[in-house]
Amino acid sequence: MEKKVKIVEIGPRDGFQSVKTFIPTETKLKIIDGLVEAGYKKIQMGSFVSPKAIPQMRDSAVIAETVLERYKGVEFFALVPNLYGSKAAAKAGLKEITPVISLSESHNMANVKRTREQSLEEIKKIREELPDMKITQDIATVFGCPFEGEMSVEALIELVGNIRELGIHSFTLCDTVGMAYPTLVERVFCAMKKNFPEDKFHVHIHDTRNMGILNSYIALQNGADSIQAAVGGLGGCPFAPGATGNTSSEDLVYMLEQCGYETGINFAKLLKTAKYVKAKIDGNFSGHQINIPEKPCVITQE
Ligand SMILES: CC(C)(COP(=O)([O-])OP(=O)([O-])OC[C@H]1O[C@@H](n2cnc3c(N)ncnc32)[C@H](O)[C@@H]1OP(=O)([O-])[O-])[C@@H](O)C(=O)NCCC(=O)NCCSC(=O)C[C@@](C)(O)CC(=O)[O-]
């Protein structure tokens, strides 16, 4: 029997955000077209952040408005750092946002120039001022911080507990600079499922040490509700030294389909989009199959 798995595409946000040269809005939209065509039902289309911090994301309102108009059956969502960005996302028509906070104080300061306490205050305001907005909370540096090193699972339990008190019950656990390893991923997901059995936990792994696919798979085996990945394996947080690409969507889909999971994604179409991304964007790609000249012969679906 086939097992279903939900894969969420984050390339148009995490993939594009660290690309220095501005990617024309039309190219971004063409890539999203390709992802929808490949079968994606949930896509992070951008972020509503300061254009001084991340100039690449300055066209997120136009992207959101266009894709919401173009594709009715797809869930689009955006990353936000604060209330200002959340209101901008709502104005553009989005129904879901992912505020970001880091488990480590230093990365939170580097990323959003706020202490974690200030970020928690901001999340509280977002929850109160946008009561109808669906919120999934991104937590960065869960599996390690470029400034502070290893993070503790107890600290994560405390932070998740604090965010739950604000009425948020869906979390994405992020490995910002690829410090996760299988037994740690297992420990973290088991702890979350044990302490917060009613809540949703998603996984987001960077591929810095070539363990993105493996760690995503381990998270899935230990109850992750969805897996995030970026087309081509493009990506990285510009405020995390050493951050490299995300787990590659096409490599992940290939592995899961071969293992008998139903992803709902057409691999051949996804790979075509990934190759288009690589041809158009000068960035940091961690994907492997984008470099194989011919279509791999194992998966035969069109
Ligand atoms: C948080 C701030 C805004 C603080 O930056 P700040 O300079 O402290 O902001 P501020 O509140 O003092 O405001 C300064 C100016 O920015 C404006 N402003 C304020 N907020 C916004 C907004 N949302 N959108 C647009 N404009 C905004 C605000 O209106 C003001 O405009 P001015 O009066 O000077 O004309 C800034 O540091 C920022 O935008 N940071 C974004 C950081 C970011 O995008 N990081 C990458 C994403 S996180 C990530 O990649 C990790 C993740 C999620 O993938 C998981 C993982 O792998 O770990």
XYZ file of N, CA and C in Angstrom, residues 30-244:
645
model
N 7.292 32.218 -13.414
C 7.415 31.070 -14.320
C 7.851 29.826 -13.528
N 8.723 30.021 -12.554
C 9.181 28.890 -11.733
C 8.014 28.368 -10.882
N 7.238 29.280 -10.320
C 6.068 28.840 -9.538
C 5.076 28.103 -10.456
N 4.907 28.601 -11.683
C 4.045 27.891 -12.656
C 4.527 26.448 -12.804
N 5.841 26.273 -12.969
C 6.418 24.934 -13.159
C 6.180 24.044 -11.944
N 6.267 24.634 -10.760
C 6.062 23.852 -9.525
C 4.601 23.405 -9.404
N 3.696 24.311 -9.727
C 2.269 23.957 -9.670
C 1.982 22.869 -10.706
N 2.548 23.046 -11.885
C 2.391 22.063 -12.973
C 2.924 20.681 -12.533
N 3.967 20.690 -11.721
C 4.542 19.418 -11.239
C 3.665 18.771 -10.163
N 2.715 19.535 -9.623
C 1.780 18.920 -8.680
C 1.793 19.481 -7.265
N 2.611 20.503 -7.000
C 2.657 21.044 -5.627
C 1.326 21.645 -5.218
N 0.953 21.375 -3.969
C -0.295 21.912 -3.424
C -0.010 22.942 -2.323
N 1.269 23.065 -1.931
C 1.600 24.062 -0.907
C 2.984 24.650 -1.211
N 3.024 25.972 -1.355
C 4.261 26.642 -1.773
C 4.477 27.917 -0.953
N 5.707 28.059 -0.421
C 6.059 29.334 0.230
C 6.519 30.270 -0.889
N 5.697 31.275 -1.174
C 5.920 32.078 -2.374
C 6.889 33.248 -2.173
N 7.259 33.537 -0.930
C 8.162 34.662 -0.693
C 8.160 35.033 0.774
N 8.648 36.250 1.048
C 8.608 36.724 2.438
C 8.328 38.213 2.446
N 7.687 38.652 3.537
C 7.378 40.073 3.708
C 8.336 40.610 4.766
N 9.539 40.913 4.299
C 10.618 41.357 5.183
C 11.110 42.720 4.708
N 11.982 43.329 5.506
C 12.499 44.630 5.099
C 13.294 44.494 3.802
N 13.003 45.332 2.796
C 13.773 45.250 1.543
C 15.241 45.616 1.746
N 15.515 46.314 2.882
C 16.933 46.603 3.181
C 17.627 45.322 3.621
N 16.912 44.467 4.350
C 17.506 43.208 4.831
C 17.640 42.206 3.686
N 16.584 42.046 2.902
C 16.581 41.054 1.803
C 15.955 41.707 0.561
N 16.770 42.412 -0.227
C 16.204 43.100 -1.405
C 15.496 42.157 -2.375
N 15.939 40.903 -2.446
C 15.372 39.943 -3.407
C 13.870 39.742 -3.206
N 13.381 39.943 -1.979
C 11.975 39.637 -1.668
C 11.048 40.835 -1.860
N 11.561 41.901 -2.471
C 10.774 43.144 -2.512
C 9.515 43.064 -3.374
N 9.422 42.017 -4.235
C 8.221 41.905 -5.074
C 7.223 40.874 -4.538
N 7.321 40.534 -3.249
C 6.465 39.467 -2.703
C 4.969 39.778 -2.790
N 4.596 41.053 -2.646
C 3.159 41.372 -2.709
C 2.616 41.066 -4.105
N 3.365 41.461 -5.125
C 2.928 41.206 -6.518
C 2.873 39.706 -6.776
N 3.886 38.987 -6.305
C 3.920 37.526 -6.512
C 2.689 36.906 -5.837
N 2.438 37.296 -4.577
C 1.303 36.712 -3.844
C -0.008 36.984 -4.581
N -0.205 38.251 -4.936
C -1.476 38.591 -5.606
C -1.638 37.806 -6.911
N -0.554 37.661 -7.664
C -0.638 36.967 -8.960
C -0.933 35.484 -8.778
N -0.188 34.818 -7.898
C -0.382 33.359 -7.791
C -1.725 33.020 -7.127
N -2.186 33.883 -6.225
C -3.494 33.625 -5.606
C -4.612 33.721 -6.646
N -4.435 34.634 -7.576
C -5.401 34.808 -8.657
C -5.303 33.640 -9.654
N -4.071 33.209 -9.920
C -3.816 32.205 -10.959
C -4.198 30.786 -10.523
N -3.935 30.444 -9.269
C -4.079 29.050 -8.822
C -4.954 28.962 -7.582
N -6.198 28.551 -7.776
C -7.139 28.523 -6.644
C -6.929 27.309 -5.735
N -6.439 26.196 -6.303
C -6.353 24.977 -5.494
C -5.034 24.783 -4.761
N -4.196 25.825 -4.754
C -2.867 25.690 -4.130
C -2.803 26.602 -2.911
N -2.213 26.087 -1.828
C -2.031 26.929 -0.627
C -0.707 27.676 -0.772
N -0.777 28.997 -0.739
C 0.445 29.811 -0.776
C 0.613 30.481 0.587
N 1.848 30.543 1.046
C 2.112 31.195 2.329
C 3.448 31.918 2.264
N 3.694 32.794 3.266
C 4.922 33.597 3.247
C 5.560 33.647 4.625
N 6.871 33.828 4.626
C 7.591 34.049 5.885
C 7.454 35.524 6.279
N 7.327 35.759 7.582
C 7.281 37.138 8.095
C 8.166 37.249 9.335
N 8.791 38.419 9.527
C 9.612 38.591 10.731
C 8.892 39.342 11.850
N 7.758 39.990 11.497
C 7.111 40.879 12.478
C 5.658 41.162 12.067
N 5.005 42.015 12.891
C 3.601 42.355 12.622
C 3.456 43.116 11.307
N 4.406 44.017 11.058
C 4.382 44.823 9.825
C 4.287 43.904 8.599
N 5.172 42.900 8.562
C 5.183 41.967 7.433
C 3.922 41.110 7.395
N 3.401 40.774 8.566
C 2.186 39.945 8.621
C 0.999 40.696 8.040
N 0.915 41.985 8.374
C -0.197 42.793 7.843
C -0.056 42.948 6.327
N 1.198 43.087 5.855
C 1.425 43.212 4.409
C 1.022 41.913 3.701
N 1.316 40.775 4.330
C 0.947 39.473 3.743
C -0.576 39.353 3.676
N -1.234 39.779 4.757
C -2.705 39.714 4.785
C -3.292 40.620 3.704
N -2.694 41.798 3.548
C -3.189 42.761 2.545
C -3.063 42.182 1.129
N -2.000 41.394 0.925
C -1.800 40.776 -0.403
C -2.741 39.588 -0.615
N -3.483 39.206 0.421
C -4.493 38.151 0.265
C -4.106 36.800 0.842
N -2.915 36.703 1.443
C -2.492 35.395 1.972
C -3.292 35.022 3.219
N -3.518 33.725 3.356
C -4.281 33.218 4.502
C -3.388 32.487 5.494
N -2.108 32.319 5.140
C -1.185 31.640 6.059
C 0.173 32.340 6.041
N 0.761 32.463 7.237
C 2.104 33.044 7.355
C 2.953 32.172 8.276
N 4.275 32.330 8.112
C 5.196 31.661 9.031
C 6.107 32.720 9.653
N 5.762 33.158 10.865
C 6.702 34.023 11.576
C 7.949 33.209 11.901
N 9.082 33.908 12.034
C 10.320 33.172 12.335
C 10.902 33.630 13.674
N 11.333 32.649 14.446
C 12.078 32.907 15.685
C 13.184 31.860 15.713
N 14.301 32.190 16.365
C 15.383 31.204 16.467
C 15.424 30.639 17.867
N 15.872 29.402 17.962
C 16.067 28.812 19.290
C 17.249 29.502 19.972
N 18.239 29.899 19.205
C 19.402 30.573 19.808
C 19.207 32.084 19.764
N 19.614 32.715 20.873
C 19.477 34.179 20.989
C 20.323 34.888 19.920
N 21.537 34.380 19.705
C 22.434 35.106 18.770
C 21.922 35.078 17.334
N 21.372 33.935 16.911
C 20.861 33.924 15.534
C 19.606 34.774 15.427
N 18.795 34.797 16.486
C 17.608 35.660 16.430
C 18.022 37.126 16.251
N 19.047 37.529 17.000
C 19.542 38.911 16.887
C 20.080 39.178 15.479
N 20.860 38.225 14.951
C 21.453 38.414 13.614
C 20.368 38.453 12.533
N 19.336 37.663 12.726
C 18.322 37.493 11.680
C 17.280 38.604 11.689
N 16.729 38.900 12.865
C 15.629 39.878 12.910
C 15.910 41.059 13.854
N 17.152 41.141 14.323
C 17.579 42.269 15.166
C 16.721 42.419 16.421
N 16.246 41.324 16.948
C 15.403 41.337 18.152
C 15.843 40.199 19.070
N 15.624 40.372 20.396
C 15.831 39.242 21.306
C 14.671 38.266 21.090
N 14.843 37.054 21.597
C 13.738 36.093 21.444
C 12.503 36.589 22.197
N 12.736 37.248 23.331
C 11.589 37.769 24.087
C 10.821 38.797 23.246
N 11.569 39.662 22.556
C 10.904 40.653 21.690
C 10.170 39.962 20.540
N 10.792 38.911 19.994
C 10.123 38.182 18.909
C 8.843 37.523 19.414
N 8.884 36.981 20.637
C 7.671 36.366 21.205
C 6.569 37.407 21.374
N 6.959 38.606 21.800
C 5.986 39.708 21.929
C 5.353 40.016 20.577
N 6.205 40.006 19.532
C 5.746 40.302 18.164
C 4.772 39.214 17.694
N 5.109 37.958 17.980
C 4.224 36.844 17.573
C 2.873 36.976 18.290
N 2.936 37.378 19.561
C 1.692 37.581 20.328
C 0.812 38.637 19.647
N 1.474 39.737 19.214
C 0.722 40.811 18.541
C 0.128 40.313 17.233
N 0.922 39.522 16.494
C 0.433 38.980 15.208
C -0.817 38.135 15.458
N -0.717 37.257 16.471
C -1.853 36.359 16.778
C -3.099 37.175 17.136
N -2.875 38.235 17.945
C -4.020 39.034 18.407
C -4.613 39.885 17.284
N -3.740 40.477 16.474
C -4.240 41.426 15.463
C -4.740 40.753 14.191
N -4.295 39.500 13.954
C -4.758 38.781 12.750
C -5.342 37.437 13.189
N -6.488 37.474 13.872
C -7.017 36.232 14.463
C -7.390 35.160 13.443
N -7.696 35.563 12.203
C -8.104 34.562 11.199
C -6.936 33.999 10.398
N -5.766 34.555 10.580
C -4.601 34.106 9.812
C -4.114 32.761 10.334
N -3.886 31.808 9.410
C -3.291 30.535 9.828
C -1.795 30.771 10.075
N -1.323 30.300 11.217
C 0.086 30.537 11.556
C 0.805 29.216 11.783
N 1.903 29.038 11.055
C 2.835 27.955 11.368
C 4.125 28.635 11.794
N 4.604 28.302 12.976
C 5.771 28.995 13.520
C 7.064 28.324 13.072
N 7.908 29.066 12.352
C 9.239 28.554 12.010
C 10.165 28.735 13.209
N 10.878 27.683 13.570
C 11.900 27.821 14.619
C 13.252 27.469 13.989
N 14.123 28.484 13.890
C 15.446 28.295 13.283
C 16.439 27.806 14.345
N 17.537 27.272 13.873
C 18.675 26.791 14.700
C 18.305 25.696 15.712
N 17.249 24.949 15.429
C 16.822 23.884 16.353
C 17.920 22.826 16.523
N 18.616 22.535 15.420
C 19.575 21.426 15.451
C 21.020 21.923 15.570
N 21.172 23.214 15.816
C 22.505 23.781 15.957
C 22.520 25.203 15.436
N 23.410 26.012 16.045
C 23.478 27.436 15.701
C 24.898 27.768 15.243
N 25.041 28.579 14.191
C 26.396 28.904 13.722
C 27.196 29.720 14.743
N 26.505 30.371 15.699
C 27.202 31.181 16.699
C 27.371 30.438 18.029
N 26.362 29.625 18.392
C 26.352 29.018 19.736
C 26.585 27.516 19.741
N 26.633 26.902 18.563
C 26.853 25.452 18.495
C 25.589 24.662 18.785
N 25.759 23.525 19.471
C 24.610 22.633 19.706
C 23.548 23.297 20.573
N 22.305 22.994 20.290
C 21.200 23.530 21.088
C 20.565 22.388 21.870
N 19.885 22.736 22.982
C 19.341 21.644 23.794
C 17.871 21.402 23.474
N 17.500 20.143 23.569
C 16.108 19.762 23.304
C 15.207 20.375 24.388
N 15.714 20.480 25.602
C 14.925 21.062 26.709
C 14.580 22.521 26.385
N 15.577 23.247 25.814
C 15.313 24.651 25.452
C 14.231 24.728 24.373
N 14.248 23.761 23.458
C 13.226 23.742 22.404
C 11.843 23.477 22.998
N 11.785 22.526 23.931
C 10.491 22.208 24.569
C 9.942 23.469 25.253
N 10.830 24.221 25.903
C 10.393 25.439 26.611
C 9.878 26.487 25.608
N 10.631 26.664 24.507
C 10.222 27.672 23.518
C 8.887 27.284 22.862
N 8.764 26.015 22.480
C 7.507 25.564 21.871
C 6.358 25.781 22.866
N 6.607 25.465 24.136
C 5.589 25.676 25.180
C 5.164 27.141 25.248
N 6.138 28.055 25.167
C 5.821 29.491 25.223
C 4.989 29.927 24.015
N 5.319 29.371 22.859
C 4.584 29.771 21.641
C 3.168 29.174 21.661
N 3.053 27.975 22.176
C 1.724 27.339 22.281
C 0.778 28.183 23.126
N 1.350 28.829 24.158
C 0.505 29.669 25.030
C -0.124 30.823 24.258
N 0.459 31.152 23.102
C -0.100 32.228 22.274
C -1.186 31.690 21.338
N -1.439 30.377 21.403
C -2.494 29.788 20.568
C -1.982 29.256 19.242
N -0.702 28.961 19.150
C -0.126 28.428 17.902
C 0.259 26.971 18.141
N -0.166 26.110 17.214
C 0.036 24.667 17.424
C 0.630 23.972 16.213
N 1.300 24.726 15.376
C 1.952 24.138 14.201
C 3.346 24.764 14.094
N 4.358 23.914 13.951
C 5.748 24.385 14.026
C 6.586 23.764 12.916
N 7.516 24.549 12.384
C 8.506 23.968 11.474
C 9.859 24.017 12.179
N 10.443 22.850 12.354
C 11.731 22.751 13.043
C 12.831 22.827 11.979
N 13.677 23.851 12.097
C 14.611 24.154 11.001
C 16.056 23.918 11.407
N 16.776 23.337 10.454
C 18.210 23.086 10.624
C 18.944 24.111 9.769
N 19.187 25.270 10.343
C 19.615 26.461 9.604
C 20.928 26.270 8.845
N 21.899 25.637 9.481
C 23.197 25.464 8.804
C 23.605 23.989 8.716
N 22.608 23.125 8.599
C 22.898 21.712 8.331
C 23.725 21.023 9.406
N 23.386 21.272 10.670
C 24.125 20.614 11.762
C 23.408 19.358 12.275
N 22.232 19.086 11.735
C 21.462 17.924 12.217
C 22.124 16.621 11.783
N 21.813 15.569 12.533
C 22.242 14.222 12.165
C 21.121 13.279 12.618
N 21.068 12.074 12.056
C 19.877 11.249 12.243
C 19.450 11.020 13.693
N 20.367 10.705 14.592
C 19.919 10.406 15.958
C 19.395 11.658 16.669
N 19.946 12.833 16.291
C 19.439 14.081 16.878
C 18.027 14.378 16.346
N 17.843 14.181 15.047
C 16.524 14.425 14.452
C 15.492 13.513 15.132
N 15.878 12.266 15.325
C 14.979 11.305 15.979
C 14.645 11.770 17.403
N 15.687 12.208 18.128
C 15.477 12.663 19.517
C 14.529 13.866 19.571
N 14.769 14.807 18.667
C 13.966 16.042 18.669
C 12.503 15.720 18.330
N 12.273 14.952 17.261
C 10.888 14.664 16.863
C 10.174 13.807 17.905
N 10.898 12.853 18.498
C 10.269 12.034 19.553
C 9.874 12.916 20.739
N 10.747 13.860 21.089
C 10.452 14.744 22.224
C 9.228 15.613 21.932
N 9.132 16.098 20.686
C 7.987 16.945 20.331
C 6.694 16.149 20.379
N 6.729 14.945 19.787
C 5.522 14.115 19.727
C 5.098 13.675 21.137
N 6.097 13.457 21.999
C 5.780 13.020 23.368
C 5.196 14.178 24.198
N 5.806 15.348 24.068
C 5.376 16.485 24.887
C 4.155 17.208 24.334
N 4.027 17.209 22.986
C 2.934 17.970 22.367
C 2.221 17.093 21.330
N 1.600 16.011 21.774
C 1.071 15.025 20.826
C -0.020 15.555 19.895
N -0.693 16.632 20.296
C -1.791 17.144 19.450
C -1.285 18.094 18.367
N -0.051 18.533 18.462
C 0.428 19.595 17.568
C 1.058 19.044 16.298
N 1.274 19.958 15.334
C 1.894 19.577 14.057
C 3.363 20.010 14.072
N 4.223 19.132 13.586
C 5.651 19.455 13.478
C 6.149 19.121 12.075
N 6.697 20.134 11.416
C 7.205 19.986 10.054
C 8.732 20.085 10.110
N 9.376 19.651 9.031
C 10.841 19.662 9.068
C 11.411 20.446 7.881
N 12.537 21.116 8.141
C 13.185 21.992 7.147
C 14.695 21.856 7.388
N 15.363 21.181 6.451
C 16.776 20.852 6.689
C 17.659 21.427 5.581
N 18.736 22.082 5.980
C 19.728 22.518 4.986
C 20.752 21.399 4.789
N 21.318 21.389 3.577
C 22.078 20.215 3.145
C 23.595 20.406 3.262
N 23.995 21.295 4.141
C 25.407 21.680 4.271
C 26.358 20.486 4.352
N 25.946 19.477 5.111
C 26.835 18.319 5.301
C 26.317 17.072 4.581
N 25.563 17.312 3.499
C 25.087 16.216 2.653
C 24.174 15.251 3.412
N 23.438 15.777 4.409
C 22.546 14.908 5.167
C 21.088 15.363 5.093
N 20.811 16.252 4.139
C 19.455 16.807 4.043
C 18.390 15.744 3.811
N 18.625 14.892 2.823
C 17.644 13.858 2.474
C 17.501 12.870 3.623
N 18.640 12.449 4.150
C 18.621 11.446 5.217
C 17.887 11.997 6.445
N 18.231 13.220 6.844
C 17.589 13.784 8.033
C 16.092 14.036 7.812
N 15.719 14.414 6.599
C 14.291 14.610 6.302
C 13.564 13.272 6.418
N 14.202 12.238 5.921
C 13.605 10.894 5.973
C 13.445 10.423 7.429
N 14.456 10.694 8.227
C 14.389 10.299 9.640
C 13.256 11.073 10.339
N 13.120 12.351 10.000
C 12.025 13.146 10.589
C 10.678 12.531 10.208
N 10.555 12.143 8.945
C 9.308 11.526 8.472
C 9.021 10.232 9.250
N 10.043 9.432 9.419
C 9.885 8.168 10.156
C 9.483 8.413 11.617
N 9.805 9.609 12.111
C 9.509 9.917 13.509
C 8.368 10.924 13.647
N 7.495 10.941 12.642
C 6.226 11.646 12.801
C 6.133 13.034 12.216
N 7.122 13.489 11.420
C 7.006 14.833 10.821
C 5.742 14.894 9.961
N 4.999 16.000 10.087
C 3.729 16.115 9.368
C 3.911 16.561 7.928
N 5.020 17.252 7.638
C 5.356 17.548 6.243
C 6.851 17.814 6.167
N 7.366 17.749 4.938
C 8.798 18.006 4.724
C 8.924 19.202 3.784
N 9.745 20.163 4.184
C 10.006 21.300 3.310
C 11.281 21.025 2.501
N 11.290 21.472 1.270
C 12.479 21.346 0.429
C 12.410 22.418 -0.651
N 13.567 22.693 -1.272
C 13.614 23.753 -2.286
C 14.066 23.189 -3.620
N 13.407 23.632 -4.661
C 13.724 23.161 -6.014
C 15.215 23.430 -6.323
N 15.888 22.407 -6.796
C 17.319 22.530 -7.097
C 18.206 22.458 -5.859
N 17.593 22.518 -4.675
C 18.388 22.575 -3.443
C 18.997 23.956 -3.239
N 18.350 24.956 -3.842
C 18.808 26.349 -3.694
C 18.471 26.836 -2.292
N 19.291 27.741 -1.736
C 18.840 28.357 -0.493
C 19.891 28.668 0.536
N 19.398 29.166 1.684
C 20.264 29.513 2.802
C 19.872 30.841 3.412
N 19.986 30.925 4.732
C 19.670 32.177 5.425
C 20.865 33.108 5.314
N 20.686 34.321 4.769
C 21.816 35.237 4.612
C 22.419 35.697 5.939
N 21.697 35.477 7.054
C 22.205 35.929 8.351
C 22.721 34.766 9.207
N 23.061 33.655 8.552
C 23.622 32.491 9.238
C 24.907 32.101 8.525
N 26.065 32.504 9.071
C 27.312 32.168 8.394
C 27.415 30.666 8.157
N 27.780 30.292 6.944
C 27.930 28.868 6.619
C 26.667 28.227 6.087
N 25.590 28.999 5.998
C 24.346 28.408 5.484
C 24.516 28.070 4.005
N 24.139 26.865 3.649
C 24.148 26.485 2.231
C 22.760 26.000 1.859
